[in-house]
Short mmCIF file of N, CA and C and ligand atoms in Angstrom, two decimals:
data_model
loop_
_atom_site.label_atom_id
_atom_site.label_comp_id
_atom_site.label_asym_id
_atom_site.label_seq_id
_atom_site.Cartn_x
_atom_site.Cartn_y
_atom_site.Cartn_z
N UNK A 1 0.92 -1.30 0.14
CA UNK A 1 0.02 -0.09 0.00
C UNK A 1 0.89 1.36 0.00
N UNK A 2 0.76 2.16 -0.94
CA UNK A 2 1.53 3.26 -1.05
C UNK A 2 1.17 4.35 -0.02
N UNK A 3 2.13 5.02 0.34
CA UNK A 3 1.90 6.24 1.47
C UNK A 3 1.45 7.43 0.66
N UNK A 4 0.47 8.05 1.23
CA UNK A 4 0.06 9.43 0.67
C UNK A 4 -0.02 10.37 1.85
N UNK A 5 0.53 11.50 1.55
CA UNK A 5 0.42 12.55 2.69
C UNK A 5 -0.81 13.34 2.47
N UNK A 6 -1.51 13.53 3.58
CA UNK A 6 -2.91 14.12 3.39
C UNK A 6 -2.87 15.26 4.47
N UNK A 7 -3.46 16.52 4.16
CA UNK A 7 -3.59 17.57 5.18
C UNK A 7 -4.37 17.09 6.32
N UNK A 8 -3.74 17.49 7.70
CA UNK A 8 -4.43 16.92 8.79
C UNK A 8 -5.98 17.40 8.89
N UNK A 9 -6.22 18.73 8.39
CA UNK A 9 -7.55 19.25 8.51
C UNK A 9 -8.61 18.52 7.55
N UNK A 10 -8.04 17.98 6.56
CA UNK A 10 -8.82 17.12 5.59
C UNK A 10 -9.25 15.76 6.27
N UNK A 11 -8.33 15.43 7.22
CA UNK A 11 -8.67 14.07 7.96
C UNK A 11 -9.48 14.31 9.13
N UNK A 12 -9.90 15.34 9.35
CA UNK A 12 -10.87 15.69 10.49
C UNK A 12 -10.21 16.31 11.71
N UNK A 13 -8.91 16.49 11.62
CA UNK A 13 -8.17 17.23 12.79
C UNK A 13 -8.41 18.67 12.85
N UNK A 14 -8.80 19.16 14.05
CA UNK A 14 -9.14 20.57 14.29
C UNK A 14 -7.86 21.42 14.41
N UNK A 15 -7.25 21.47 13.29
CA UNK A 15 -6.05 22.32 13.17
C UNK A 15 -6.08 23.57 12.49
N UNK A 16 -7.00 23.94 11.74
CA UNK A 16 -7.22 25.13 10.91
C UNK A 16 -7.03 26.26 11.86
N UNK A 17 -6.78 27.43 11.09
CA UNK A 17 -6.50 28.68 11.85
C UNK A 17 -7.76 28.99 12.71
N UNK A 18 -8.89 28.69 12.30
CA UNK A 18 -10.20 28.89 13.06
C UNK A 18 -10.53 27.98 14.09
N UNK A 19 -9.67 26.89 14.15
CA UNK A 19 -9.92 25.79 15.24
C UNK A 19 -10.87 24.78 14.71
N UNK A 20 -11.16 24.80 13.43
CA UNK A 20 -12.06 23.80 12.91
C UNK A 20 -11.24 22.77 11.89
N UNK A 21 -11.89 21.86 11.56
CA UNK A 21 -11.37 20.72 10.53
C UNK A 21 -12.10 21.06 9.25
N UNK A 22 -11.72 20.27 8.28
CA UNK A 22 -12.29 20.41 6.96
C UNK A 22 -12.49 18.90 6.42
N UNK A 23 -13.29 18.05 7.19
CA UNK A 23 -13.58 16.69 6.74
C UNK A 23 -14.08 16.57 5.34
N UNK A 24 -13.77 15.41 4.75
CA UNK A 24 -14.06 15.20 3.31
C UNK A 24 -14.96 13.98 3.34
N UNK A 25 -16.07 14.14 2.49
CA UNK A 25 -16.99 12.97 2.39
C UNK A 25 -17.10 12.55 0.86
N UNK A 26 -16.37 13.05 0.11
CA UNK A 26 -16.56 12.55 -1.33
C UNK A 26 -16.09 11.03 -1.37
N UNK A 27 -16.66 10.40 -2.51
CA UNK A 27 -16.36 9.04 -2.75
C UNK A 27 -14.81 8.80 -3.03
N UNK A 28 -14.41 9.69 -3.93
CA UNK A 28 -13.01 9.68 -4.25
C UNK A 28 -12.19 9.68 -3.08
N UNK A 29 -12.41 10.73 -2.08
CA UNK A 29 -11.58 10.89 -0.94
C UNK A 29 -11.70 9.57 -0.05
N UNK A 30 -12.89 9.04 0.09
CA UNK A 30 -13.01 7.83 0.96
C UNK A 30 -12.24 6.58 0.29
N UNK A 31 -12.29 6.57 -0.86
CA UNK A 31 -11.53 5.53 -1.66
C UNK A 31 -9.91 5.69 -1.31
N UNK A 32 -9.56 6.93 -1.44
CA UNK A 32 -8.18 7.13 -1.19
C UNK A 32 -7.79 6.77 0.26
N UNK A 33 -8.50 7.00 1.17
CA UNK A 33 -8.31 6.64 2.65
C UNK A 33 -8.35 5.08 2.71
N UNK A 34 -9.23 4.45 1.94
CA UNK A 34 -9.20 3.07 2.04
C UNK A 34 -8.09 2.28 1.37
N UNK A 35 -7.63 2.88 0.15
CA UNK A 35 -6.54 2.32 -0.70
C UNK A 35 -5.18 2.70 -0.53
N UNK A 36 -5.03 3.79 0.25
CA UNK A 36 -3.52 4.27 0.46
C UNK A 36 -3.30 4.26 1.79
N UNK A 37 -2.05 4.30 2.33
CA UNK A 37 -1.59 4.41 3.61
C UNK A 37 -1.40 5.81 3.82
N UNK A 38 -2.56 6.44 4.62
CA UNK A 38 -2.32 7.85 4.79
C UNK A 38 -1.52 8.35 5.90
N UNK A 39 -0.73 9.36 5.71
CA UNK A 39 0.05 9.85 6.60
C UNK A 39 -0.44 11.29 6.76
N UNK A 40 -0.86 11.75 8.01
CA UNK A 40 -1.56 12.99 8.39
C UNK A 40 -0.57 13.99 8.79
N UNK A 41 -0.58 15.23 8.41
CA UNK A 41 0.43 16.22 8.73
C UNK A 41 -0.13 17.66 8.73
N UNK A 42 0.18 18.50 9.54
CA UNK A 42 -0.26 19.90 9.41
C UNK A 42 1.03 20.71 9.52
N UNK A 43 1.43 21.27 8.35
CA UNK A 43 2.72 22.08 8.28
C UNK A 43 2.62 23.30 9.27
N UNK A 44 1.69 24.03 9.44
CA UNK A 44 1.44 25.21 10.31
C UNK A 44 1.66 24.88 11.72
N UNK A 45 1.09 23.76 12.23
CA UNK A 45 1.17 23.37 13.53
C UNK A 45 2.70 22.86 13.79
N UNK A 46 3.13 22.18 12.92
CA UNK A 46 4.55 21.65 12.84
C UNK A 46 5.52 22.63 12.98
N UNK A 47 5.06 23.81 12.22
CA UNK A 47 6.10 25.15 12.25
C UNK A 47 6.00 25.76 13.51
N UNK A 48 5.23 25.38 14.31
CA UNK A 48 5.07 26.00 15.83
C UNK A 48 3.99 27.07 16.08
N UNK A 49 3.08 27.11 15.07
CA UNK A 49 1.94 28.08 15.31
C UNK A 49 0.98 27.47 16.15
N UNK A 50 0.06 28.23 16.87
CA UNK A 50 -1.02 27.77 17.68
C UNK A 50 -2.30 27.51 16.94
N UNK A 51 -3.09 26.84 17.59
CA UNK A 51 -4.46 26.61 16.85
C UNK A 51 -5.57 26.96 18.12
N UNK A 52 -6.43 27.92 17.84
CA UNK A 52 -6.50 28.72 16.63
C UNK A 52 -5.45 29.78 16.51
N UNK A 53 -5.40 30.31 15.32
CA UNK A 53 -4.39 31.42 14.95
C UNK A 53 -4.93 32.36 14.02
N UNK A 54 -4.42 33.58 13.92
CA UNK A 54 -4.92 34.66 13.12
C UNK A 54 -4.53 34.08 11.62
N UNK A 55 -5.66 34.27 10.58
CA UNK A 55 -5.25 33.89 9.38
C UNK A 55 -3.98 34.70 8.76
N UNK A 56 -3.41 34.11 7.82
CA UNK A 56 -2.24 34.60 7.23
C UNK A 56 -2.34 34.51 5.71
N UNK A 57 -1.82 35.42 5.04
CA UNK A 57 -1.56 35.18 3.56
C UNK A 57 -0.19 35.53 3.05
N UNK A 58 0.14 35.15 2.07
CA UNK A 58 1.32 35.53 1.43
C UNK A 58 1.42 36.80 0.76
N UNK A 59 2.39 37.56 1.00
CA UNK A 59 2.12 39.06 0.60
C UNK A 59 2.45 39.18 -0.98
N UNK A 60 3.16 38.06 -1.61
CA UNK A 60 3.40 38.13 -3.05
C UNK A 60 2.60 37.09 -3.80
N UNK A 61 1.69 36.43 -2.86
CA UNK A 61 0.90 35.34 -3.58
C UNK A 61 1.56 34.31 -4.22
N UNK A 62 2.83 33.79 -3.82
CA UNK A 62 3.52 32.83 -4.37
C UNK A 62 4.48 32.15 -3.53
N UNK A 63 4.18 31.01 -3.25
CA UNK A 63 5.09 30.10 -2.19
C UNK A 63 6.43 30.02 -2.77
N UNK A 64 6.61 29.97 -3.96
CA UNK A 64 8.02 29.75 -4.49
C UNK A 64 9.00 31.07 -4.03
N UNK A 65 8.25 32.04 -4.20
CA UNK A 65 9.10 33.34 -3.81
C UNK A 65 9.45 33.36 -2.25
N UNK A 66 8.36 32.85 -1.39
CA UNK A 66 8.76 32.78 -0.02
C UNK A 66 9.97 31.80 0.24
N UNK A 67 10.04 30.75 -0.38
CA UNK A 67 11.07 29.77 -0.22
C UNK A 67 12.47 30.50 -0.63
N UNK A 68 12.29 31.20 -1.66
CA UNK A 68 13.52 31.93 -2.24
C UNK A 68 13.91 33.25 -1.51
N UNK A 69 13.16 33.35 -0.44
CA UNK A 69 13.46 34.59 0.51
C UNK A 69 12.87 36.07 -0.15
N UNK A 70 12.14 35.88 -1.24
CA UNK A 70 11.79 37.16 -1.81
C UNK A 70 10.09 37.41 -1.37
N UNK A 71 9.52 36.84 -0.60
CA UNK A 71 8.13 37.04 -0.06
C UNK A 71 7.94 36.56 1.39
N UNK A 72 6.89 37.16 1.89
CA UNK A 72 6.61 36.86 3.30
C UNK A 72 5.40 36.26 3.40
N UNK A 73 5.15 35.63 4.56
CA UNK A 73 3.79 35.33 5.01
C UNK A 73 3.45 36.13 6.25
N UNK A 74 2.25 36.88 6.18
CA UNK A 74 1.95 37.82 7.15
C UNK A 74 0.59 37.58 7.68
N UNK A 75 0.29 37.76 8.89
CA UNK A 75 -0.94 37.31 9.55
C UNK A 75 -1.91 38.63 9.44
N UNK A 76 -3.06 38.50 9.64
CA UNK A 76 -4.14 39.56 9.42
C UNK A 76 -3.82 40.77 10.43
N UNK A 77 -3.20 40.37 11.60
CA UNK A 77 -2.70 41.26 12.59
C UNK A 77 -1.26 41.69 12.39
N UNK A 78 -0.79 41.66 11.05
CA UNK A 78 0.59 42.26 10.70
C UNK A 78 1.83 41.37 11.43
N UNK A 79 1.62 40.23 11.87
CA UNK A 79 2.76 39.40 12.43
C UNK A 79 3.46 38.74 11.25
N UNK A 80 4.79 38.93 11.22
CA UNK A 80 5.45 38.08 10.23
C UNK A 80 5.74 36.65 10.55
N UNK A 81 4.84 35.76 9.89
CA UNK A 81 5.04 34.26 10.28
C UNK A 81 5.70 33.44 9.20
N UNK A 82 6.66 34.22 8.45
CA UNK A 82 7.36 33.51 7.52
C UNK A 82 8.19 32.29 7.99
N UNK A 83 8.95 32.71 9.02
CA UNK A 83 9.76 31.52 9.48
C UNK A 83 8.92 30.21 9.90
N UNK A 84 7.76 30.44 10.69
CA UNK A 84 6.97 29.30 10.95
C UNK A 84 6.44 28.52 9.76
N UNK A 85 6.00 29.25 8.72
CA UNK A 85 5.44 28.52 7.55
C UNK A 85 6.71 27.83 6.82
N UNK A 86 7.75 28.56 6.83
CA UNK A 86 9.07 27.83 5.97
C UNK A 86 9.58 26.58 6.87
N UNK A 87 9.49 26.66 8.24
CA UNK A 87 9.83 25.62 9.01
C UNK A 87 8.82 24.43 8.84
N UNK A 88 7.55 24.74 8.82
CA UNK A 88 6.55 23.74 8.60
C UNK A 88 6.68 23.15 7.27
N UNK A 89 7.07 23.89 6.35
CA UNK A 89 7.30 23.24 4.84
C UNK A 89 8.40 22.31 4.95
N UNK A 90 9.53 22.78 5.52
CA UNK A 90 10.74 21.97 5.58
C UNK A 90 10.49 20.58 6.40
N UNK A 91 9.74 20.66 7.51
CA UNK A 91 9.39 19.59 8.20
C UNK A 91 8.47 18.53 7.53
N UNK A 92 7.57 19.09 6.56
CA UNK A 92 6.83 18.34 5.74
C UNK A 92 7.56 17.69 4.62
N UNK A 93 8.58 18.39 4.21
CA UNK A 93 9.50 17.59 3.10
C UNK A 93 10.30 16.57 3.76
N UNK A 94 10.80 16.79 5.03
CA UNK A 94 11.60 15.79 5.74
C UNK A 94 10.71 14.56 6.09
N UNK A 95 9.43 14.79 6.25
CA UNK A 95 8.70 13.58 6.53
C UNK A 95 8.43 12.74 5.41
N UNK A 96 8.27 13.47 4.17
CA UNK A 96 7.95 12.80 2.92
C UNK A 96 9.15 12.00 2.64
N UNK A 97 10.42 12.68 2.75
CA UNK A 97 11.61 11.89 2.40
C UNK A 97 11.86 10.74 3.38
N UNK A 98 11.68 10.94 4.71
CA UNK A 98 11.76 9.72 5.57
C UNK A 98 10.79 8.61 5.28
N UNK A 99 9.63 9.01 4.90
CA UNK A 99 8.61 7.81 4.51
C UNK A 99 8.40 7.42 3.11
N UNK A 100 9.33 8.04 2.24
CA UNK A 100 9.22 7.63 0.92
C UNK A 100 7.97 8.14 0.22
N UNK A 101 7.32 9.30 0.50
CA UNK A 101 6.04 9.78 0.16
C UNK A 101 6.29 10.59 -1.19
N UNK A 102 5.59 10.16 -2.07
CA UNK A 102 5.67 10.85 -3.51
C UNK A 102 4.46 11.57 -3.87
N UNK A 103 3.34 11.38 -3.10
CA UNK A 103 2.12 12.07 -3.52
C UNK A 103 1.43 12.65 -2.40
N UNK A 104 0.92 13.81 -2.48
CA UNK A 104 0.21 14.39 -1.41
C UNK A 104 -1.09 15.05 -1.76
N UNK A 105 -2.17 14.96 -0.82
CA UNK A 105 -3.47 15.67 -1.20
C UNK A 105 -3.57 16.66 -0.02
N UNK A 106 -3.52 17.97 -0.43
CA UNK A 106 -3.35 19.05 0.58
C UNK A 106 -4.56 19.97 0.41
N UNK A 107 -4.80 20.65 1.35
CA UNK A 107 -6.07 21.55 1.36
C UNK A 107 -5.89 22.71 0.31
N UNK A 108 -6.78 22.91 -0.58
CA UNK A 108 -6.69 23.89 -1.57
C UNK A 108 -7.00 25.36 -0.88
N UNK A 109 -6.13 26.37 -1.45
CA UNK A 109 -6.23 27.78 -0.99
C UNK A 109 -5.63 28.11 0.20
N UNK A 110 -5.04 27.17 1.05
CA UNK A 110 -4.21 27.42 2.32
C UNK A 110 -2.96 28.09 1.87
N UNK A 111 -2.44 29.04 2.58
CA UNK A 111 -1.13 29.68 2.31
C UNK A 111 0.03 28.69 2.45
N UNK A 112 -0.20 27.50 3.18
CA UNK A 112 0.73 26.29 3.19
C UNK A 112 0.42 25.29 2.18
N UNK A 113 -0.70 24.85 2.14
CA UNK A 113 -1.25 23.73 1.46
C UNK A 113 -1.81 23.82 0.05
N UNK A 114 -2.26 25.03 -0.20
CA UNK A 114 -2.92 25.44 -1.41
C UNK A 114 -1.97 24.85 -2.72
N UNK A 115 -2.77 24.29 -3.69
CA UNK A 115 -1.93 23.73 -4.82
C UNK A 115 -2.32 24.37 -6.17
N UNK A 116 -3.46 25.11 -6.23
CA UNK A 116 -3.64 26.00 -7.58
C UNK A 116 -4.22 27.22 -7.38
N UNK A 117 -4.86 27.47 -6.04
CA UNK A 117 -5.20 28.83 -5.81
C UNK A 117 -4.83 29.21 -4.38
N UNK A 118 -4.37 30.48 -4.26
CA UNK A 118 -4.16 30.93 -2.80
C UNK A 118 -4.72 32.36 -2.76
N UNK A 119 -4.92 32.96 -1.54
CA UNK A 119 -5.25 34.16 -1.39
C UNK A 119 -4.15 35.30 -1.68
N UNK A 120 -4.72 36.27 -2.20
CA UNK A 120 -3.89 37.47 -2.86
C UNK A 120 -2.78 38.04 -2.05
N UNK A 121 -3.00 38.08 -0.78
CA UNK A 121 -2.22 38.77 0.17
C UNK A 121 -2.69 40.10 0.67
N UNK A 122 -3.86 40.36 0.14
CA UNK A 122 -4.55 41.71 0.57
C UNK A 122 -5.52 41.41 1.58
N UNK A 123 -5.80 40.28 1.98
CA UNK A 123 -7.01 39.96 3.08
C UNK A 123 -8.32 40.68 2.49
N UNK A 124 -8.47 40.40 1.25
CA UNK A 124 -9.72 40.84 0.58
C UNK A 124 -10.61 39.81 0.10
N UNK A 125 -10.12 38.47 0.67
CA UNK A 125 -11.09 37.49 0.13
C UNK A 125 -10.93 37.03 -1.32
N UNK A 126 -9.80 37.54 -1.88
CA UNK A 126 -9.45 37.22 -3.57
C UNK A 126 -8.53 36.14 -3.58
N UNK A 127 -8.90 35.26 -4.42
CA UNK A 127 -7.91 34.18 -4.74
C UNK A 127 -7.36 34.36 -6.16
N UNK A 128 -6.08 33.92 -6.16
CA UNK A 128 -5.36 34.11 -7.48
C UNK A 128 -4.57 32.79 -7.70
N UNK A 129 -4.26 32.43 -8.91
CA UNK A 129 -3.48 31.26 -9.21
C UNK A 129 -2.21 31.21 -8.39
N UNK A 130 -1.83 30.05 -7.88
CA UNK A 130 -0.54 29.97 -7.08
C UNK A 130 -0.65 28.97 -6.14
N UNK A 131 0.58 28.61 -5.56
CA UNK A 131 0.45 27.54 -4.53
C UNK A 131 1.19 28.15 -3.28
N UNK A 132 0.80 27.24 -2.12
CA UNK A 132 1.24 27.73 -0.87
C UNK A 132 2.78 27.28 -0.55
N UNK A 133 3.15 27.64 0.45
CA UNK A 133 4.65 27.49 0.93
C UNK A 133 5.09 26.01 0.87
N UNK A 134 4.42 25.16 1.60
CA UNK A 134 4.52 23.74 1.61
C UNK A 134 4.35 23.06 0.35
N UNK A 135 3.37 23.34 -0.53
CA UNK A 135 3.30 22.83 -1.75
C UNK A 135 4.33 23.30 -2.62
N UNK A 136 4.76 24.41 -2.54
CA UNK A 136 5.88 24.88 -3.40
C UNK A 136 7.11 24.11 -3.01
N UNK A 137 7.58 23.89 -1.88
CA UNK A 137 8.68 23.07 -1.54
C UNK A 137 8.56 21.70 -1.84
N UNK A 138 7.42 21.11 -1.72
CA UNK A 138 7.28 19.69 -2.09
C UNK A 138 7.47 19.61 -3.54
N UNK A 139 6.76 20.42 -4.33
CA UNK A 139 6.92 20.35 -5.79
C UNK A 139 8.29 20.53 -6.37
N UNK A 140 9.03 21.54 -5.72
CA UNK A 140 10.35 21.71 -6.06
C UNK A 140 11.19 20.39 -5.85
N UNK A 141 10.81 19.46 -4.96
CA UNK A 141 11.52 18.27 -4.82
C UNK A 141 10.65 16.93 -5.37
N UNK A 142 9.93 17.39 -6.40
CA UNK A 142 9.41 16.15 -7.23
C UNK A 142 8.17 15.54 -6.64
N UNK A 143 7.65 15.94 -5.38
CA UNK A 143 6.51 15.32 -4.92
C UNK A 143 5.19 15.92 -5.68
N UNK A 144 4.28 15.02 -5.95
CA UNK A 144 3.11 15.51 -6.84
C UNK A 144 2.13 15.97 -5.74
N UNK A 145 1.52 17.30 -5.95
CA UNK A 145 0.52 17.68 -4.91
C UNK A 145 -0.76 17.84 -5.53
N UNK A 146 -1.80 17.28 -4.91
CA UNK A 146 -3.06 17.30 -5.34
C UNK A 146 -3.94 18.07 -4.36
N UNK A 147 -5.23 18.24 -4.60
CA UNK A 147 -6.04 18.93 -3.58
C UNK A 147 -7.34 18.07 -3.33
N UNK A 148 -8.24 18.53 -2.40
CA UNK A 148 -9.38 17.81 -2.05
C UNK A 148 -10.35 17.85 -3.27
N UNK A 149 -10.05 18.71 -4.16
CA UNK A 149 -10.86 18.81 -5.42
C UNK A 149 -10.42 18.10 -6.60
N UNK A 150 -9.21 17.38 -6.47
CA UNK A 150 -8.51 16.63 -7.50
C UNK A 150 -7.99 15.20 -7.00
N UNK A 151 -8.80 14.78 -6.18
CA UNK A 151 -8.46 13.50 -5.42
C UNK A 151 -8.45 12.25 -6.69
N UNK A 152 -9.40 12.48 -7.73
CA UNK A 152 -9.29 11.53 -8.78
C UNK A 152 -7.90 11.44 -9.39
N UNK A 153 -7.40 12.62 -9.55
CA UNK A 153 -6.04 12.69 -10.25
C UNK A 153 -5.02 12.10 -9.35
N UNK A 154 -5.02 12.18 -8.05
CA UNK A 154 -4.20 11.49 -7.27
C UNK A 154 -4.47 10.06 -7.25
N UNK A 155 -5.57 9.61 -7.17
CA UNK A 155 -5.89 8.17 -7.40
C UNK A 155 -5.38 7.54 -8.83
N UNK A 156 -5.45 8.31 -9.83
CA UNK A 156 -4.88 8.05 -11.17
C UNK A 156 -3.37 7.78 -11.10
N UNK A 157 -2.86 8.85 -10.29
CA UNK A 157 -1.28 8.75 -10.09
C UNK A 157 -0.83 7.52 -9.45
N UNK A 158 -1.77 7.08 -8.39
CA UNK A 158 -1.41 6.01 -7.62
C UNK A 158 -1.90 4.68 -8.37
N UNK A 159 -2.51 4.79 -9.51
CA UNK A 159 -2.98 3.71 -10.27
C UNK A 159 -3.84 2.83 -9.37
N UNK A 160 -4.87 3.60 -8.60
CA UNK A 160 -5.96 2.87 -7.85
C UNK A 160 -7.22 2.96 -8.49
FE1 LIG B 201 -4.96 22.18 7.16
FE2 LIG B 201 -2.50 22.67 5.77
FE3 LIG B 201 -3.75 24.64 7.21
FE4 LIG B 201 -2.76 22.66 8.48
S1 LIG B 201 -1.58 24.13 7.36
S2 LIG B 201 -4.75 23.46 8.98
S3 LIG B 201 -3.16 20.83 7.17
S4 LIG B 201 -4.60 23.55 5.25
#
């Protein structure tokens, strides 16, 4: 059974910024949990942030730029949490390497876990194309990242 990294909040863990989870009930997601060996992880908690926590956005709406030191993650109350986000991303990559994980299903639009859309950095509720800090680092190292909306693609990648 292949291992798949899944965002802890998608697996029902109450680790989101607002103290809630984001459990999934789609058939594809249920199939994934039955046919893969799920490894649950939350990069923001691993990076040292509390739950609940103020929402944060990437100021340049680009996780790759944060990793390159050219962007920051700022909370809605103007605290720079770039270090915690980068640390969480690194810990996620370390986990994937230790456990030979090549596929991840992460929460769309999160500044850590988003894989096709993230918030613009203006705290205006506007999403733009881009991926979060953890997704960016994982993709830079060849790990394929999907979201709760593209689980079928993850299953196809796993040949399940
Ligand atoms: Fe969920 Fe990822 Fe946010 Fe953690 S960092 S709460 S796993 S979306």
